[in-house]
mmCIF file of the C-alpha atoms, coordinates in Angstrom:
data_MODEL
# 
_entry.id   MODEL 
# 
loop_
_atom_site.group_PDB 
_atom_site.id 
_atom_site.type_symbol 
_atom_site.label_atom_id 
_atom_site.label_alt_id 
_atom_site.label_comp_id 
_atom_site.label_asym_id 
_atom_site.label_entity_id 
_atom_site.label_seq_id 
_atom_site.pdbx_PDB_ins_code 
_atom_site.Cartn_x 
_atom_site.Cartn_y 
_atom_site.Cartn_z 
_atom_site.occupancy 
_atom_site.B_iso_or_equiv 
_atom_site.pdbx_formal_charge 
_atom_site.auth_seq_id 
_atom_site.auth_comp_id 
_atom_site.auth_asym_id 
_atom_site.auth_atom_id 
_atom_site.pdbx_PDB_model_num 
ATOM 1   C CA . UNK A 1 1   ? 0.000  0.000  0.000  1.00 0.00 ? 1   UNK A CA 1 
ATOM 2   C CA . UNK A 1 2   ? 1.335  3.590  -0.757 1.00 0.00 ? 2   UNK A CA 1 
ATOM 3   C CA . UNK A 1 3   ? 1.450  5.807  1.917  1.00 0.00 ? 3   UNK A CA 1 
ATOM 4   C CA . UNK A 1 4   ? 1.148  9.612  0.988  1.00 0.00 ? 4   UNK A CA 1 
ATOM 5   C CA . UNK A 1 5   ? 2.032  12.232 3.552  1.00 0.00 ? 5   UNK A CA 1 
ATOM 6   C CA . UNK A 1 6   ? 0.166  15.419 3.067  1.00 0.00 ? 6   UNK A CA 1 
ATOM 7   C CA . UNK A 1 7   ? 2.088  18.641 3.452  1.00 0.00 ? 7   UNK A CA 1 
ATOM 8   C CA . UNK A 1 8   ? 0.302  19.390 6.956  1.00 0.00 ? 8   UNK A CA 1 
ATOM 9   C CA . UNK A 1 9   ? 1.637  15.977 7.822  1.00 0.00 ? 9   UNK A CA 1 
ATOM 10  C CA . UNK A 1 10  ? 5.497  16.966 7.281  1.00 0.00 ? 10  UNK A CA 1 
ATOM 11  C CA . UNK A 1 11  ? 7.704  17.969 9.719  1.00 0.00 ? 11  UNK A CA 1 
ATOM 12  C CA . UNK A 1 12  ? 9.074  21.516 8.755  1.00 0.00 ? 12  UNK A CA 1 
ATOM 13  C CA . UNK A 1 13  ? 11.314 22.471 11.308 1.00 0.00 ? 13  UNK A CA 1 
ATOM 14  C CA . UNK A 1 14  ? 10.201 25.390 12.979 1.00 0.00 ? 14  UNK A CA 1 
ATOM 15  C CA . UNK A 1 15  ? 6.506  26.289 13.355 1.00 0.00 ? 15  UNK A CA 1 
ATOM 16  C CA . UNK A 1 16  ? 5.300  29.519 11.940 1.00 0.00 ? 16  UNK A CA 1 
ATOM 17  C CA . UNK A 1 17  ? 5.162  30.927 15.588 1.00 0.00 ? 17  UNK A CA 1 
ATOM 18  C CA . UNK A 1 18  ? 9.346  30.140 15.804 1.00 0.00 ? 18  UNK A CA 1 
ATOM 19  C CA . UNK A 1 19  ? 9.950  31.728 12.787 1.00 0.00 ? 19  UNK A CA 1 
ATOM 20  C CA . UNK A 1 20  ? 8.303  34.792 13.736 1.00 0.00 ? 20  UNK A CA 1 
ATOM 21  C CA . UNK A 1 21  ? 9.898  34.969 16.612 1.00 0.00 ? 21  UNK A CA 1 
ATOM 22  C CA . UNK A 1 22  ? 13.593 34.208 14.786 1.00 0.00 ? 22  UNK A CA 1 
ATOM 23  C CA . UNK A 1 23  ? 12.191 37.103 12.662 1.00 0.00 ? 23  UNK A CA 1 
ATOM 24  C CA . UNK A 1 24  ? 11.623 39.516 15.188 1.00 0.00 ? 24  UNK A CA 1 
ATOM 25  C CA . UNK A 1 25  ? 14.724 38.670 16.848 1.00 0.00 ? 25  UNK A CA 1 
ATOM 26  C CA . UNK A 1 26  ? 16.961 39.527 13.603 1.00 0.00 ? 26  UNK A CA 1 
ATOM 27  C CA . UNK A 1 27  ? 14.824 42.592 13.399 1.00 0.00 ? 27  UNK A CA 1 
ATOM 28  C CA . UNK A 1 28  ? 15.778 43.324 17.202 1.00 0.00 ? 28  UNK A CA 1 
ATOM 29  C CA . UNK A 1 29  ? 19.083 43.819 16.714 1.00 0.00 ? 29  UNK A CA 1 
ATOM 30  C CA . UNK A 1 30  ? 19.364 45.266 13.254 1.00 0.00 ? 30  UNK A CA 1 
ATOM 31  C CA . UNK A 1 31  ? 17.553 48.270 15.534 1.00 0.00 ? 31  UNK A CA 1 
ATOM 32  C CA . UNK A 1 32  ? 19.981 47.377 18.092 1.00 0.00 ? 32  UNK A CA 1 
ATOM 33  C CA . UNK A 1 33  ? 23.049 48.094 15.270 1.00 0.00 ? 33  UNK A CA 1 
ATOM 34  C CA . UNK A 1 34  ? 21.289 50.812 14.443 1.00 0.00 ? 34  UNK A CA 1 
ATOM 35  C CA . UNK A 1 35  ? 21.772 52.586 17.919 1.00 0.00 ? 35  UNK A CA 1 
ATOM 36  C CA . UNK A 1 36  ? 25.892 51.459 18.408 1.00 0.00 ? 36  UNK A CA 1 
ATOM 37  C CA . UNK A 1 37  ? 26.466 55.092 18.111 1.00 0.00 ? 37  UNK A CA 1 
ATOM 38  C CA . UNK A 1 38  ? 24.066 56.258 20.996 1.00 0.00 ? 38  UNK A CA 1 
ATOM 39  C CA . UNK A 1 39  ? 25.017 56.261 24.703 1.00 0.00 ? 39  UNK A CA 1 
ATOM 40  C CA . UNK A 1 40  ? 24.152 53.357 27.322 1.00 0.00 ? 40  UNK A CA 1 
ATOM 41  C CA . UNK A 1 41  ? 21.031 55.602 29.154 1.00 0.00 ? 41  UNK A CA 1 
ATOM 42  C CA . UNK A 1 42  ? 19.945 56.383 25.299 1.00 0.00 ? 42  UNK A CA 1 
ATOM 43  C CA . UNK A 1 43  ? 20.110 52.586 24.228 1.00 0.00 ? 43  UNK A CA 1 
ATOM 44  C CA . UNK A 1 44  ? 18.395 51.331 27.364 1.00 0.00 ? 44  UNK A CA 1 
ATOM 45  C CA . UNK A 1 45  ? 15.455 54.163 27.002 1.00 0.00 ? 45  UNK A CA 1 
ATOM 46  C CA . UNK A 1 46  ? 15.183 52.941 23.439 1.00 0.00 ? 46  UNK A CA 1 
ATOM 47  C CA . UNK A 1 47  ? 14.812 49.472 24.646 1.00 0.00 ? 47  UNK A CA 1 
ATOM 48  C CA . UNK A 1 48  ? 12.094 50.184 27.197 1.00 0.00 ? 48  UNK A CA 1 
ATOM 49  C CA . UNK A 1 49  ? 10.265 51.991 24.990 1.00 0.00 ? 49  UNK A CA 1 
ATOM 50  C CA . UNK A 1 50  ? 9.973  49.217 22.694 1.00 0.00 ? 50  UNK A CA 1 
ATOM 51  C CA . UNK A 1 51  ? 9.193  46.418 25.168 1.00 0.00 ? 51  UNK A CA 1 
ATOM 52  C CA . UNK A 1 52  ? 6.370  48.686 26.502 1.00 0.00 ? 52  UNK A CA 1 
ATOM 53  C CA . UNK A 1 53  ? 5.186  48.779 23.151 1.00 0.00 ? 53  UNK A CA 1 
ATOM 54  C CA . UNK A 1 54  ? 5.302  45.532 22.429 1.00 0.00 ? 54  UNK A CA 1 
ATOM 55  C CA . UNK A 1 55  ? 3.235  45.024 25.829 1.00 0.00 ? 55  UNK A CA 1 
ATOM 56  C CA . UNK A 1 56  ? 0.674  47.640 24.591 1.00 0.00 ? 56  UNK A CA 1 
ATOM 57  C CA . UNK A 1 57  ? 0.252  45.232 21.261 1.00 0.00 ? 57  UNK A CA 1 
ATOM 58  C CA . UNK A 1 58  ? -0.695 42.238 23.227 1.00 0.00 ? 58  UNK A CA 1 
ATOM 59  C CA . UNK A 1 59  ? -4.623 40.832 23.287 1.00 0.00 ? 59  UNK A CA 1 
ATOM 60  C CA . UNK A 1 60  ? -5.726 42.097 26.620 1.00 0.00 ? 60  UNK A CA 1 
ATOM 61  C CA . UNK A 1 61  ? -5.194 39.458 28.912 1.00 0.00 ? 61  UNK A CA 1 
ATOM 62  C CA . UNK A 1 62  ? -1.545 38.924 28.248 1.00 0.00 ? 62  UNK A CA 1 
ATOM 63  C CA . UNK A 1 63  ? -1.088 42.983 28.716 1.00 0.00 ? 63  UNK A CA 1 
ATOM 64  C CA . UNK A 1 64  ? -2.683 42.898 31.717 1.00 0.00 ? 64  UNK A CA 1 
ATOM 65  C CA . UNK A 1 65  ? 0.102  40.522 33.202 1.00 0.00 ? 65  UNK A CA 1 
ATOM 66  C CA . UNK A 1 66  ? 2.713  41.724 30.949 1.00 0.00 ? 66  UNK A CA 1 
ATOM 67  C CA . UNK A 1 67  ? 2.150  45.214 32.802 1.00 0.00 ? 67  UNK A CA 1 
ATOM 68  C CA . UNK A 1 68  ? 2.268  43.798 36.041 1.00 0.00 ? 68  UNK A CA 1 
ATOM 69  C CA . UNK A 1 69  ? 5.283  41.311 35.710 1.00 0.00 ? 69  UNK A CA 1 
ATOM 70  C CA . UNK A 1 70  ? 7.048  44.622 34.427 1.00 0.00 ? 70  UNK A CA 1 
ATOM 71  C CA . UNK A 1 71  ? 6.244  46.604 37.134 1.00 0.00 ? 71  UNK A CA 1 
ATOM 72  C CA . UNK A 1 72  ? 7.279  44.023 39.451 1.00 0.00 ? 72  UNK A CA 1 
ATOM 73  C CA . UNK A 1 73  ? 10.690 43.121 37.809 1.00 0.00 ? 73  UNK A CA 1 
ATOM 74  C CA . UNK A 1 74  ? 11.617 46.913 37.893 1.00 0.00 ? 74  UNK A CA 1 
ATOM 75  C CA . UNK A 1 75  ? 10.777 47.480 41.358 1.00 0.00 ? 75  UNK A CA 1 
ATOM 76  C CA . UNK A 1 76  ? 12.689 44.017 42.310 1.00 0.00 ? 76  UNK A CA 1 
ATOM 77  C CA . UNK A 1 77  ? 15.484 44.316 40.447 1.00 0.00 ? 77  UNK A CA 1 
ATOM 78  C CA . UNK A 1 78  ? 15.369 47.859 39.150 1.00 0.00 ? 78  UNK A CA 1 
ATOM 79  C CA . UNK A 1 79  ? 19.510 47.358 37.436 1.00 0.00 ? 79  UNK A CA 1 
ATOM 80  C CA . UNK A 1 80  ? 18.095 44.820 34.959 1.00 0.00 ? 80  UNK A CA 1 
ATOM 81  C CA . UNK A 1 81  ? 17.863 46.689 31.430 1.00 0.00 ? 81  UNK A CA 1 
ATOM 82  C CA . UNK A 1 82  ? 13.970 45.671 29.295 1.00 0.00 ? 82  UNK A CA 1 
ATOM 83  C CA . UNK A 1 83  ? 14.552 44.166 26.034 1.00 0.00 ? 83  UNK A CA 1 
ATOM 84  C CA . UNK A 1 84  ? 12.912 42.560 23.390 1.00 0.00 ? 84  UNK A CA 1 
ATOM 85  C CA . UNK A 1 85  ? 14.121 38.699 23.189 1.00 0.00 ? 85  UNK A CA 1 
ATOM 86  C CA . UNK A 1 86  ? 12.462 36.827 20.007 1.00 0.00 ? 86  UNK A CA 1 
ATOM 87  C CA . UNK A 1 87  ? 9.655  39.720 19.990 1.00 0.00 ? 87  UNK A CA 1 
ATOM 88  C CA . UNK A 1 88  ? 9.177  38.821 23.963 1.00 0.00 ? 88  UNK A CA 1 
ATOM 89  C CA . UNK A 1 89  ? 9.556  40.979 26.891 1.00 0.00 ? 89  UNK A CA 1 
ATOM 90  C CA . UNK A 1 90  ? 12.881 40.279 28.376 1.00 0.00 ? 90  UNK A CA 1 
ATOM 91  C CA . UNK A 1 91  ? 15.094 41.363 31.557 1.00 0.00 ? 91  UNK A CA 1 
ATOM 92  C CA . UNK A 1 92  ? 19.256 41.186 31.474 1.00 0.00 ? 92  UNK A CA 1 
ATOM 93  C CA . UNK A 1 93  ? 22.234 41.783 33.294 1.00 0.00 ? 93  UNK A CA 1 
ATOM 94  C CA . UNK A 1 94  ? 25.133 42.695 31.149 1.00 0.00 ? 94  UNK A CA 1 
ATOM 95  C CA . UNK A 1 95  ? 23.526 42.118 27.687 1.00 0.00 ? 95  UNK A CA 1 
ATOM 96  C CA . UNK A 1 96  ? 22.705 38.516 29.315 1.00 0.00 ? 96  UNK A CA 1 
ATOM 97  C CA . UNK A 1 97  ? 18.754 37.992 29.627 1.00 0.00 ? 97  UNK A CA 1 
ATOM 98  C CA . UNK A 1 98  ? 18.109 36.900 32.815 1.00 0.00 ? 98  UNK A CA 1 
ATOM 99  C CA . UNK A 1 99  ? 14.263 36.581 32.717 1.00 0.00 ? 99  UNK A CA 1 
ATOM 100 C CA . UNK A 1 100 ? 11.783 36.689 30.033 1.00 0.00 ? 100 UNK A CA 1 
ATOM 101 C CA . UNK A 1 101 ? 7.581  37.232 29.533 1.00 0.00 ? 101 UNK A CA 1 
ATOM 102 C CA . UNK A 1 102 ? 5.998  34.686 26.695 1.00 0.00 ? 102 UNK A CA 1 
ATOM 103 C CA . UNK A 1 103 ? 2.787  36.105 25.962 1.00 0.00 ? 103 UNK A CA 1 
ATOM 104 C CA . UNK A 1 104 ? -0.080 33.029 25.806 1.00 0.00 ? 104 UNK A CA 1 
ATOM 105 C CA . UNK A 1 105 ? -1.025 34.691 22.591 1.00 0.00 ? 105 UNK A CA 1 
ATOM 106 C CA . UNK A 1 106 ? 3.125  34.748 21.461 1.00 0.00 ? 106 UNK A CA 1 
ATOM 107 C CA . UNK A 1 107 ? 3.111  30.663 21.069 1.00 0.00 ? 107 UNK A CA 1 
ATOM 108 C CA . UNK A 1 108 ? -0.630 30.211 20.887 1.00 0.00 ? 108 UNK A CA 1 
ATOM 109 C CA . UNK A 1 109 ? -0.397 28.682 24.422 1.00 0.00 ? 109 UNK A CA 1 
ATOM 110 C CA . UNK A 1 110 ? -3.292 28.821 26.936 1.00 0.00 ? 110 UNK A CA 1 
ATOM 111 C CA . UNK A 1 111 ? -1.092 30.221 29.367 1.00 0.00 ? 111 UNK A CA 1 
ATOM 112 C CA . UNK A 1 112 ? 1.452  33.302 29.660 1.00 0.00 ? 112 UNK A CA 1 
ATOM 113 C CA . UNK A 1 113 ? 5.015  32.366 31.829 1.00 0.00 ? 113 UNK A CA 1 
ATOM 114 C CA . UNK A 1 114 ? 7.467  33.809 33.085 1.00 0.00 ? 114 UNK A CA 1 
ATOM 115 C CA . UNK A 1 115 ? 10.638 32.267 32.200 1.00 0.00 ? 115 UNK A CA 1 
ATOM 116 C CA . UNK A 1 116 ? 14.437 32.494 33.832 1.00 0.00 ? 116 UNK A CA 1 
ATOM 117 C CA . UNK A 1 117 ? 17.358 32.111 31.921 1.00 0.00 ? 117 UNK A CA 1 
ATOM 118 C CA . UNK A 1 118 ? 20.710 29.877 33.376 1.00 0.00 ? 118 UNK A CA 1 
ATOM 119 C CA . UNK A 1 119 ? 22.035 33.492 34.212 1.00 0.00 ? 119 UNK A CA 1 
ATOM 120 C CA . UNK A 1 120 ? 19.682 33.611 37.176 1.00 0.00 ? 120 UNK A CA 1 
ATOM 121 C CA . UNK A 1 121 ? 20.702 32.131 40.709 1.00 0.00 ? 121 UNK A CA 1 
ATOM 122 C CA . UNK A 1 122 ? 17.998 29.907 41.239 1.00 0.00 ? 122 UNK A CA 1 
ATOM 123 C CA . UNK A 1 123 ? 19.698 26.765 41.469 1.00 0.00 ? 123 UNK A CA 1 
ATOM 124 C CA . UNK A 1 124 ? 18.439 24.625 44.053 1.00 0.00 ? 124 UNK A CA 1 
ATOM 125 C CA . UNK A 1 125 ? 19.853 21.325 44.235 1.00 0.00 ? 125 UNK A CA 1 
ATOM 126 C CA . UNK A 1 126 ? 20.225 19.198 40.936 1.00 0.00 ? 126 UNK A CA 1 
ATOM 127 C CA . UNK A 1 127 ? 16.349 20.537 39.598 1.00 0.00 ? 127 UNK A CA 1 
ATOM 128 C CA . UNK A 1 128 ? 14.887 23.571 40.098 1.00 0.00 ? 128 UNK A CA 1 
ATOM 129 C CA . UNK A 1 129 ? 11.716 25.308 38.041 1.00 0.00 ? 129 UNK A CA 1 
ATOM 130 C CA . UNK A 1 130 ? 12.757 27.697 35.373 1.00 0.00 ? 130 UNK A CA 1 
ATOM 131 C CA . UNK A 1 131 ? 9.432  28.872 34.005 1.00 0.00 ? 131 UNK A CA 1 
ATOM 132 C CA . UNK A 1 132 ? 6.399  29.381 35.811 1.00 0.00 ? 132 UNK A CA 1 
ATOM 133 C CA . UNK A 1 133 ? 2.803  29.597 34.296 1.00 0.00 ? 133 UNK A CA 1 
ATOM 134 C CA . UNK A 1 134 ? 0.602  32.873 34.506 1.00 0.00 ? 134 UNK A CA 1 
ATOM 135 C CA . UNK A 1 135 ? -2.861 33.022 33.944 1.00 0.00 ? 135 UNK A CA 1 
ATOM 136 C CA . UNK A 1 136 ? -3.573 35.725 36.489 1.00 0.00 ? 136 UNK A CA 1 
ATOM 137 C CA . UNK A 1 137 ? -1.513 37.584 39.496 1.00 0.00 ? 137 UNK A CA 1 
ATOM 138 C CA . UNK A 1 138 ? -3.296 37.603 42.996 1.00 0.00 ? 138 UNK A CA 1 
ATOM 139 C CA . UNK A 1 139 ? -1.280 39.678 45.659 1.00 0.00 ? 139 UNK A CA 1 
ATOM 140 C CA . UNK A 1 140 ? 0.343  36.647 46.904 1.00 0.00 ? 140 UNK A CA 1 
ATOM 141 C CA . UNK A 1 141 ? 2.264  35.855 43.043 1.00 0.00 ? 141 UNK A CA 1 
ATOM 142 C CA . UNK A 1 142 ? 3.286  39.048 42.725 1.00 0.00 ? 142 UNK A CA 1 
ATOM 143 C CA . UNK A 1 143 ? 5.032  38.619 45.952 1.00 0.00 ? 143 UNK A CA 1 
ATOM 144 C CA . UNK A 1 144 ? 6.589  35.298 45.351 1.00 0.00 ? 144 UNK A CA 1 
ATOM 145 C CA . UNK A 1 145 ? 7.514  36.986 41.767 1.00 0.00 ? 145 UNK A CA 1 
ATOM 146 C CA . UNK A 1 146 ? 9.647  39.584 43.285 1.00 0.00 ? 146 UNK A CA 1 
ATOM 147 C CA . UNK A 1 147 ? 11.222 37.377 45.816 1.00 0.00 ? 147 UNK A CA 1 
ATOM 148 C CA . UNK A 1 148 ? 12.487 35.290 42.745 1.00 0.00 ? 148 UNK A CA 1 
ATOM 149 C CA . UNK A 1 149 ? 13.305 37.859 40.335 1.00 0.00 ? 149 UNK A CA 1 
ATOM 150 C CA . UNK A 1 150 ? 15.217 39.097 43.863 1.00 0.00 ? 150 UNK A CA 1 
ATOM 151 C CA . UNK A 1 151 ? 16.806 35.549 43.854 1.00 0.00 ? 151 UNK A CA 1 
ATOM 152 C CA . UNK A 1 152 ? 17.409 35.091 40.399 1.00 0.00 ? 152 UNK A CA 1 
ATOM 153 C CA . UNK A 1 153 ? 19.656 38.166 40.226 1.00 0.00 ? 153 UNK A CA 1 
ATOM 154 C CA . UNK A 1 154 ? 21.444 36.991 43.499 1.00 0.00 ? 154 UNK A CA 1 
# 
């Protein structure tokens, strides 16, 4: 018997999502290039301003906690620089990210995350959580948020 394997049925490497995101990444730092010449404060600014647009794009939901997880990283840890990461909201130390925001809506996912690099601290024996899913923030999350975006920058 022939088997036929449609075209939905092959395996094409990276989804559409992923290659958006690889896409928005290139575009990231061809804007990043573009501000070599500009001081530190003026290239951080820049980058700000474009994660909190990129938070004002976002489907409500994900805005909502995108909002909050920025507040909360900048009050916790207010010497980590915003950047965009793949198109997503993203914290670093030295160029490095440390932590990053996946929108639900970013990888068609039923949840938002927050997300730690290996340049946090949060080892904790030999397995420790590195992403964490969000679907809303009660007073509580925020708090154990900021104790390990506190941690995660040791």
């Amino acid at each position: 018997m022939e088997h036929t394997t449609s075209s939905a049925e092959q395996y094409n490497g990276f989804t559409a999502e992923e290659r958006a995101a690889m896409k928005e990444h290139a575009q990231e730092q061809k804007k990043a290039a573009a501000r070599r010449g500009s001081s530190r404060a003026e290239k951080e600014a820049a980058a700000e301003r474009d994660v909190l647009a990129k938070i004002a794009e976002m489907p409500e939901a994900d805005r909502v906690l995108a909002e909050r997880i920025h507040a909360i990283i900048k009050a916790a840890a207010p010497d980590l620089t915003p950047k965009l990461w793949y198109g997503m909201p993203a914290y670093a130390r030295d160029g490095k990210v440390l932590c990053h925001f996946p929108a639900a809506q970013k990888f068609k996912s039923r949840y938002a995350s927050l997300g730690f690099s290996d340049q946090a601290a949060l080892d904790d024996g030999a397995m420790w959580p590195i992403a964490y899913a969000l679907k809303e923030l009660t007073a509580a999350d925020e708090q154990r948020i900021s104790a390990l975006v506190k941690k995660a920058v040791g």
